[in-house]
Amino acid sequence: MSRTLDATKTAARLARLTRLRPALALVLGSGFQGVLERVESAQTIAYEKLPGFPAVGVAGHQGKLVLGQLGGVPVAILSGRFHYYEGHGLDTVTFPVRVLAEFGVRDLLLTNAAGGIHRRFRPGDFMALADHINFMGANPLRGAAVPGRERFVDLSETYSRDLRKLLRRAAKPARARMHEGVYLAVSGPSYETPAEIRAFARLGADAVGMSTVPEAIVARQCGLRVAAVSCITNLAAGRSGGPLSHHEVLALSQQVKAKTAALLENFAKLYAEEKSN
Ligand code: HPA
């Protein structure tokens, strides 16, 4: 209950801070920050200015909302997200999505770094989420019912087919190798064991990560169209023989900066074309 009230208030604050009213919002995960350099007439709002947004913790993540034009369309970009593994509750993790929905955003593109489980995936590849498996052990909708919002949210098409098509088309000119598959979300922050990865493969997962699913669920409850894309920053545990490190994830994220920027800009352009049709 207070969740929506607070989100409404924060959205009203945001509406006083900017004249832009974007229909499209992006959430940037590791490896996707490069797109910020392509935003024109950018206006930056620090998360501190937005009540209900806590401070952001992980290296490589900053806490700001950037508004501006990307590929010719107005966008709202959340640079820096809150993770469940940092100790935040899932209502905190997903609060920015509620704020964006109250602010009037209609479509949401979530991005993340993920470990590749599918045998054909290589570091530097991308995966558009066709579906997900929530293995976090928690659901962001647990708790008091949100007035005016569905209690039992349908997730039979969490990730919009139309937006997924745009992701596929956006990948080509960016020279990004784009797969489609199932993302499995764990709570983290430890990486998985090789036995867990073998189990997840059997369950039908193609990639594994520690974010995105809570935001996608809340976005669906708010009636937003959702798309999500993973940058495969590493092979999942036991798939490469070597150990995993956050350093490796960040290093790959740096290497793909230009590619992810092109991918997201192309997506925004195609989105604008779709809107005008
Ligand atoms: N596992 C979980 N989360 C991740 C990984 C991984 O291998 N790589 C990037 N985020």
CSV table of C-alpha atoms and ligand atoms in Angstrom, one decimal:
chain,number,residue,atom,x,y,z
A,1,MET,CA,0.0,0.0,0.0
A,2,SER,CA,2.6,2.6,1.1
A,3,ARG,CA,4.7,1.3,-1.8
A,4,THR,CA,2.4,2.8,-4.4
A,5,LEU,CA,1.8,5.9,-2.3
A,6,ASP,CA,5.5,6.5,-2.0
A,7,ALA,CA,6.1,5.7,-5.7
A,8,THR,CA,3.4,8.2,-6.6
A,9,LYS,CA,5.0,10.9,-4.5
A,10,THR,CA,8.5,10.2,-5.9
A,11,ALA,CA,7.1,10.2,-9.4
A,12,ALA,CA,5.4,13.6,-8.7
A,13,ARG,CA,8.8,14.9,-7.5
A,14,LEU,CA,10.4,13.6,-10.7
A,15,ALA,CA,7.8,15.3,-12.8
A,16,ARG,CA,8.7,18.6,-11.2
A,17,LEU,CA,12.4,18.1,-11.9
A,18,THR,CA,12.0,17.4,-15.7
A,19,ARG,CA,9.8,18.5,-18.5
A,20,LEU,CA,10.4,15.2,-20.4
A,21,ARG,CA,7.7,12.5,-20.3
A,22,PRO,CA,9.4,9.5,-21.9
A,23,ALA,CA,7.4,6.4,-22.8
A,24,LEU,CA,10.6,4.3,-22.9
A,25,ALA,CA,12.8,3.5,-19.9
A,26,LEU,CA,16.1,1.6,-19.7
A,27,VAL,CA,17.7,0.0,-16.6
A,28,LEU,CA,21.5,-0.3,-17.1
A,29,GLY,CA,23.3,-3.3,-15.8
A,30,SER,CA,27.1,-4.0,-15.9
A,31,GLY,CA,28.4,-3.5,-19.4
A,32,PHE,CA,25.6,-1.2,-20.6
A,33,GLN,CA,26.8,2.1,-19.2
A,34,GLY,CA,28.4,3.2,-22.5
A,35,VAL,CA,25.0,4.2,-23.8
A,36,LEU,CA,25.0,7.3,-21.5
A,37,GLU,CA,27.6,9.0,-23.8
A,38,ARG,CA,25.0,8.8,-26.6
A,39,VAL,CA,22.2,10.5,-24.8
A,40,GLU,CA,21.5,14.0,-26.2
A,41,SER,CA,20.3,16.9,-24.1
A,42,ALA,CA,20.9,14.8,-21.1
A,43,GLN,CA,19.5,15.8,-17.7
A,44,THR,CA,20.9,14.0,-14.7
A,45,ILE,CA,19.1,13.5,-11.5
A,46,ALA,CA,21.0,12.0,-8.6
A,47,TYR,CA,19.2,9.2,-6.8
A,48,GLU,CA,19.5,11.2,-3.6
A,49,LYS,CA,17.0,13.7,-5.0
A,50,LEU,CA,14.5,10.9,-5.4
A,51,PRO,CA,12.9,9.8,-2.0
A,52,GLY,CA,12.8,6.1,-1.6
A,53,PHE,CA,15.9,5.4,-3.7
A,54,PRO,CA,18.7,4.2,-1.4
A,55,ALA,CA,22.4,4.6,-2.1
A,56,VAL,CA,24.0,2.3,-4.8
A,57,GLY,CA,26.8,0.0,-3.7
A,58,VAL,CA,28.5,-2.1,-6.4
A,59,ALA,CA,31.7,-1.1,-8.3
A,60,GLY,CA,30.8,-0.1,-11.8
A,61,HIS,CA,27.3,1.1,-10.8
A,62,GLN,CA,26.5,4.8,-10.2
A,63,GLY,CA,23.2,6.0,-8.9
A,64,LYS,CA,21.5,8.5,-11.3
A,65,LEU,CA,18.5,8.9,-13.4
A,66,VAL,CA,19.4,10.3,-16.8
A,67,LEU,CA,16.7,11.8,-19.0
A,68,GLY,CA,17.3,12.8,-22.6
A,69,GLN,CA,17.0,11.8,-26.3
A,70,LEU,CA,18.4,8.5,-27.5
A,71,GLY,CA,18.2,7.6,-31.2
A,72,GLY,CA,15.6,10.4,-31.5
A,73,VAL,CA,13.2,9.3,-28.7
A,74,PRO,CA,12.9,10.7,-25.2
A,75,VAL,CA,14.1,8.1,-22.7
A,76,ALA,CA,14.5,7.7,-18.9
A,77,ILE,CA,17.6,5.7,-18.0
A,78,LEU,CA,18.3,4.2,-14.6
A,79,SER,CA,22.0,4.0,-14.2
A,80,GLY,CA,22.7,2.0,-11.2
A,81,ARG,CA,20.3,-0.6,-9.7
A,82,PHE,CA,19.7,-2.0,-6.3
A,83,HIS,CA,20.4,-5.7,-5.9
A,84,TYR,CA,18.8,-8.3,-3.6
A,85,TYR,CA,22.3,-9.5,-2.6
A,86,GLU,CA,23.1,-6.1,-1.1
A,87,GLY,CA,20.5,-6.8,1.5
A,88,HIS,CA,17.7,-4.6,0.1
A,89,GLY,CA,14.2,-6.0,0.3
A,90,LEU,CA,12.7,-6.7,-3.1
A,91,ASP,CA,10.3,-3.8,-2.6
A,92,THR,CA,13.3,-1.5,-2.5
A,93,VAL,CA,14.9,-3.3,-5.5
A,94,THR,CA,11.8,-2.7,-7.5
A,95,PHE,CA,10.8,0.7,-6.2
A,96,PRO,CA,12.4,2.6,-9.2
A,97,VAL,CA,10.2,0.6,-11.6
A,98,ARG,CA,7.1,1.6,-9.7
A,99,VAL,CA,8.2,5.2,-9.8
A,100,LEU,CA,8.8,5.0,-13.6
A,101,ALA,CA,5.3,3.5,-14.1
A,102,GLU,CA,3.7,6.2,-12.0
A,103,PHE,CA,5.7,8.8,-14.0
A,104,GLY,CA,4.0,7.5,-17.2
A,105,VAL,CA,6.6,5.2,-18.7
A,106,ARG,CA,4.9,2.5,-20.9
A,107,ASP,CA,7.8,0.3,-22.0
A,108,LEU,CA,10.9,-0.9,-20.0
A,109,LEU,CA,14.1,-2.4,-21.3
A,110,LEU,CA,16.1,-4.2,-18.6
A,111,THR,CA,19.8,-5.0,-19.1
A,112,ASN,CA,22.2,-7.2,-17.1
A,113,ALA,CA,25.4,-9.2,-17.1
A,114,ALA,CA,24.9,-12.9,-16.9
A,115,GLY,CA,26.9,-16.1,-16.9
A,116,GLY,CA,26.4,-18.3,-20.0
A,117,ILE,CA,25.0,-21.8,-19.4
A,118,HIS,CA,24.0,-22.7,-23.0
A,119,ARG,CA,26.9,-24.5,-24.6
A,120,ARG,CA,26.9,-22.2,-27.7
A,121,PHE,CA,27.1,-19.0,-25.7
A,122,ARG,CA,30.5,-17.2,-25.6
A,123,PRO,CA,31.6,-14.2,-23.5
A,124,GLY,CA,30.6,-11.1,-25.4
A,125,ASP,CA,27.4,-12.6,-26.8
A,126,PHE,CA,24.0,-11.3,-25.9
A,127,MET,CA,20.7,-13.0,-25.0
A,128,ALA,CA,17.3,-11.5,-25.3
A,129,LEU,CA,15.1,-13.0,-22.5
A,130,ALA,CA,12.4,-15.2,-23.9
A,131,ASP,CA,11.4,-16.2,-20.3
A,132,HIS,CA,12.8,-16.5,-16.9
A,133,ILE,CA,13.0,-18.9,-13.9
A,134,ASN,CA,12.8,-17.2,-10.5
A,135,PHE,CA,15.3,-19.0,-8.3
A,136,MET,CA,15.8,-16.1,-5.9
A,137,GLY,CA,13.6,-17.7,-3.3
A,138,ALA,CA,11.5,-14.5,-3.1
A,139,ASN,CA,8.8,-12.7,-5.0
A,140,PRO,CA,8.7,-8.9,-5.1
A,141,LEU,CA,4.8,-9.0,-4.9
A,142,ARG,CA,4.8,-10.8,-1.6
A,143,GLY,CA,3.3,-8.6,1.1
A,144,ALA,CA,0.3,-6.4,1.4
A,145,ALA,CA,-1.7,-6.2,-1.8
A,146,VAL,CA,-1.1,-3.0,-3.8
A,147,PRO,CA,-4.5,-1.2,-4.2
A,148,GLY,CA,-5.5,-1.0,-7.9
A,149,ARG,CA,-2.9,-3.6,-8.9
A,150,GLU,CA,-3.4,-7.2,-9.7
A,151,ARG,CA,-2.6,-9.6,-6.8
A,152,PHE,CA,-1.9,-12.7,-8.9
A,153,VAL,CA,0.0,-11.4,-11.8
A,154,ASP,CA,0.0,-13.3,-15.1
A,155,LEU,CA,3.6,-14.1,-16.3
A,156,SER,CA,2.8,-16.2,-19.3
A,157,GLU,CA,4.3,-13.6,-21.6
A,158,THR,CA,6.6,-11.5,-19.3
A,159,TYR,CA,8.9,-10.4,-22.1
A,160,SER,CA,7.0,-8.8,-25.0
A,161,ARG,CA,7.3,-10.5,-28.3
A,162,ASP,CA,7.3,-7.2,-30.2
A,163,LEU,CA,10.0,-5.7,-28.1
A,164,ARG,CA,12.1,-8.9,-28.4
A,165,LYS,CA,11.8,-8.6,-32.2
A,166,LEU,CA,13.2,-5.0,-31.9
A,167,LEU,CA,16.2,-6.3,-29.9
A,168,ARG,CA,16.9,-8.9,-32.5
A,169,ARG,CA,16.8,-6.3,-35.3
A,170,ALA,CA,18.9,-3.8,-33.2
A,171,ALA,CA,21.6,-6.4,-32.8
A,172,LYS,CA,22.5,-6.7,-36.4
A,173,PRO,CA,23.9,-3.3,-37.2
A,174,ALA,CA,25.6,-3.3,-33.8
A,175,ARG,CA,27.4,-6.5,-34.8
A,176,ALA,CA,26.1,-8.1,-31.6
A,177,ARG,CA,25.6,-11.9,-31.5
A,178,MET,CA,22.1,-12.1,-30.1
A,179,HIS,CA,20.6,-15.3,-28.8
A,180,GLU,CA,17.2,-15.9,-27.2
A,181,GLY,CA,16.8,-17.9,-24.1
A,182,VAL,CA,15.8,-18.4,-20.5
A,183,TYR,CA,17.4,-16.4,-17.7
A,184,LEU,CA,17.6,-17.9,-14.3
A,185,ALA,CA,17.8,-15.5,-11.4
A,186,VAL,CA,19.7,-16.4,-8.2
A,187,SER,CA,20.0,-14.3,-5.1
A,188,GLY,CA,23.9,-14.2,-5.1
A,189,PRO,CA,26.3,-12.8,-4.2
A,190,SER,CA,28.3,-16.0,-4.4
A,191,TYR,CA,28.6,-17.3,-7.9
A,192,GLU,CA,27.0,-20.7,-8.5
A,193,THR,CA,28.7,-24.1,-8.1
A,194,PRO,CA,29.3,-26.3,-11.1
A,195,ALA,CA,26.7,-28.7,-9.8
A,196,GLU,CA,24.1,-25.9,-9.6
A,197,ILE,CA,24.9,-24.9,-13.2
A,198,ARG,CA,24.4,-28.5,-14.4
A,199,ALA,CA,21.1,-28.6,-12.5
A,200,PHE,CA,20.0,-25.2,-13.9
A,201,ALA,CA,20.8,-26.4,-17.5
A,202,ARG,CA,18.6,-29.4,-16.9
A,203,LEU,CA,15.8,-27.1,-15.7
A,204,GLY,CA,16.0,-25.2,-19.0
A,205,ALA,CA,18.1,-22.2,-18.1
A,206,ASP,CA,20.4,-20.7,-20.7
A,207,ALA,CA,22.0,-17.9,-18.6
A,208,VAL,CA,22.2,-17.1,-14.9
A,209,GLY,CA,22.3,-13.7,-13.1
A,210,MET,CA,21.4,-11.9,-10.0
A,211,SER,CA,18.9,-9.2,-11.1
A,212,THR,CA,16.2,-8.3,-13.6
A,213,VAL,CA,13.5,-10.8,-12.6
A,214,PRO,CA,12.1,-8.8,-9.7
A,215,GLU,CA,11.9,-5.7,-11.8
A,216,ALA,CA,10.3,-7.6,-14.7
A,217,ILE,CA,7.6,-9.0,-12.4
A,218,VAL,CA,6.8,-5.6,-10.9
A,219,ALA,CA,6.8,-4.0,-14.3
A,220,ARG,CA,4.2,-6.5,-15.5
A,221,GLN,CA,2.1,-5.8,-12.4
A,222,CYS,CA,2.2,-2.1,-13.4
A,223,GLY,CA,1.1,-3.0,-16.9
A,224,LEU,CA,4.4,-2.1,-18.7
A,225,ARG,CA,5.6,-3.9,-21.7
A,226,VAL,CA,9.0,-5.4,-20.8
A,227,ALA,CA,12.1,-6.5,-22.7
A,228,ALA,CA,15.4,-7.7,-21.2
A,229,VAL,CA,18.8,-8.4,-22.6
A,230,SER,CA,21.8,-10.1,-21.0
A,231,CYS,CA,25.4,-9.5,-21.9
A,232,ILE,CA,27.1,-12.9,-21.4
A,233,THR,CA,30.2,-11.7,-19.5
A,234,ASN,CA,31.5,-15.1,-18.6
A,235,LEU,CA,30.8,-18.8,-19.0
A,236,ALA,CA,28.9,-20.0,-15.9
A,237,ALA,CA,30.7,-22.0,-13.2
A,238,GLY,CA,32.2,-25.3,-14.4
A,239,ARG,CA,31.7,-24.4,-18.1
A,240,SER,CA,35.2,-23.0,-18.7
A,241,GLY,CA,37.3,-25.0,-16.3
A,242,GLY,CA,38.7,-21.8,-14.6
A,243,PRO,CA,37.4,-19.8,-11.6
A,244,LEU,CA,35.0,-16.9,-11.9
A,245,SER,CA,35.6,-13.4,-10.7
A,246,HIS,CA,33.8,-10.1,-10.6
A,247,HIS,CA,36.9,-8.6,-12.1
A,248,GLU,CA,36.5,-10.8,-15.2
A,249,VAL,CA,32.8,-9.6,-15.4
A,250,LEU,CA,33.9,-6.0,-15.2
A,251,ALA,CA,36.7,-6.4,-17.7
A,252,LEU,CA,34.4,-8.0,-20.3
A,253,SER,CA,31.9,-5.2,-19.5
A,254,GLN,CA,34.5,-2.6,-20.5
A,255,GLN,CA,35.3,-4.4,-23.8
A,256,VAL,CA,31.7,-4.5,-24.9
A,257,LYS,CA,30.9,-0.9,-24.0
A,258,ALA,CA,30.7,0.4,-27.6
A,259,LYS,CA,28.7,-2.6,-28.8
A,260,THR,CA,26.1,-2.3,-26.0
A,261,ALA,CA,25.8,1.4,-26.6
A,262,ALA,CA,25.1,0.8,-30.3
A,263,LEU,CA,22.7,-2.0,-29.5
A,264,LEU,CA,20.6,0.2,-27.1
A,265,GLU,CA,20.7,3.2,-29.4
A,266,ASN,CA,19.5,1.1,-32.3
A,267,PHE,CA,16.8,-0.3,-30.1
A,268,ALA,CA,15.6,3.2,-29.3
A,269,LYS,CA,15.5,4.1,-33.0
A,270,LEU,CA,13.5,1.0,-33.9
A,271,TYR,CA,11.2,1.7,-31.0
A,272,ALA,CA,10.6,5.2,-32.3
A,273,GLU,CA,9.8,3.8,-35.8
A,274,GLU,CA,7.4,1.2,-34.3
A,275,LYS,CA,5.6,4.0,-32.3
A,276,SER,CA,5.1,6.1,-35.4
A,277,ASN,CA,3.6,3.3,-37.4
B,1,HPA,N1,26.5,-16.0,-12.3
B,1,HPA,C1,25.6,-15.1,-11.7
B,1,HPA,N2,25.6,-13.8,-12.0
B,1,HPA,C2,26.4,-13.4,-13.0
B,1,HPA,C3,27.3,-14.2,-13.6
B,1,HPA,C4,27.4,-15.6,-13.3
B,1,HPA,O1,28.1,-16.4,-13.8
B,1,HPA,N3,28.0,-13.4,-14.5
B,1,HPA,C5,27.5,-12.2,-14.4
B,1,HPA,N4,26.5,-12.1,-13.5
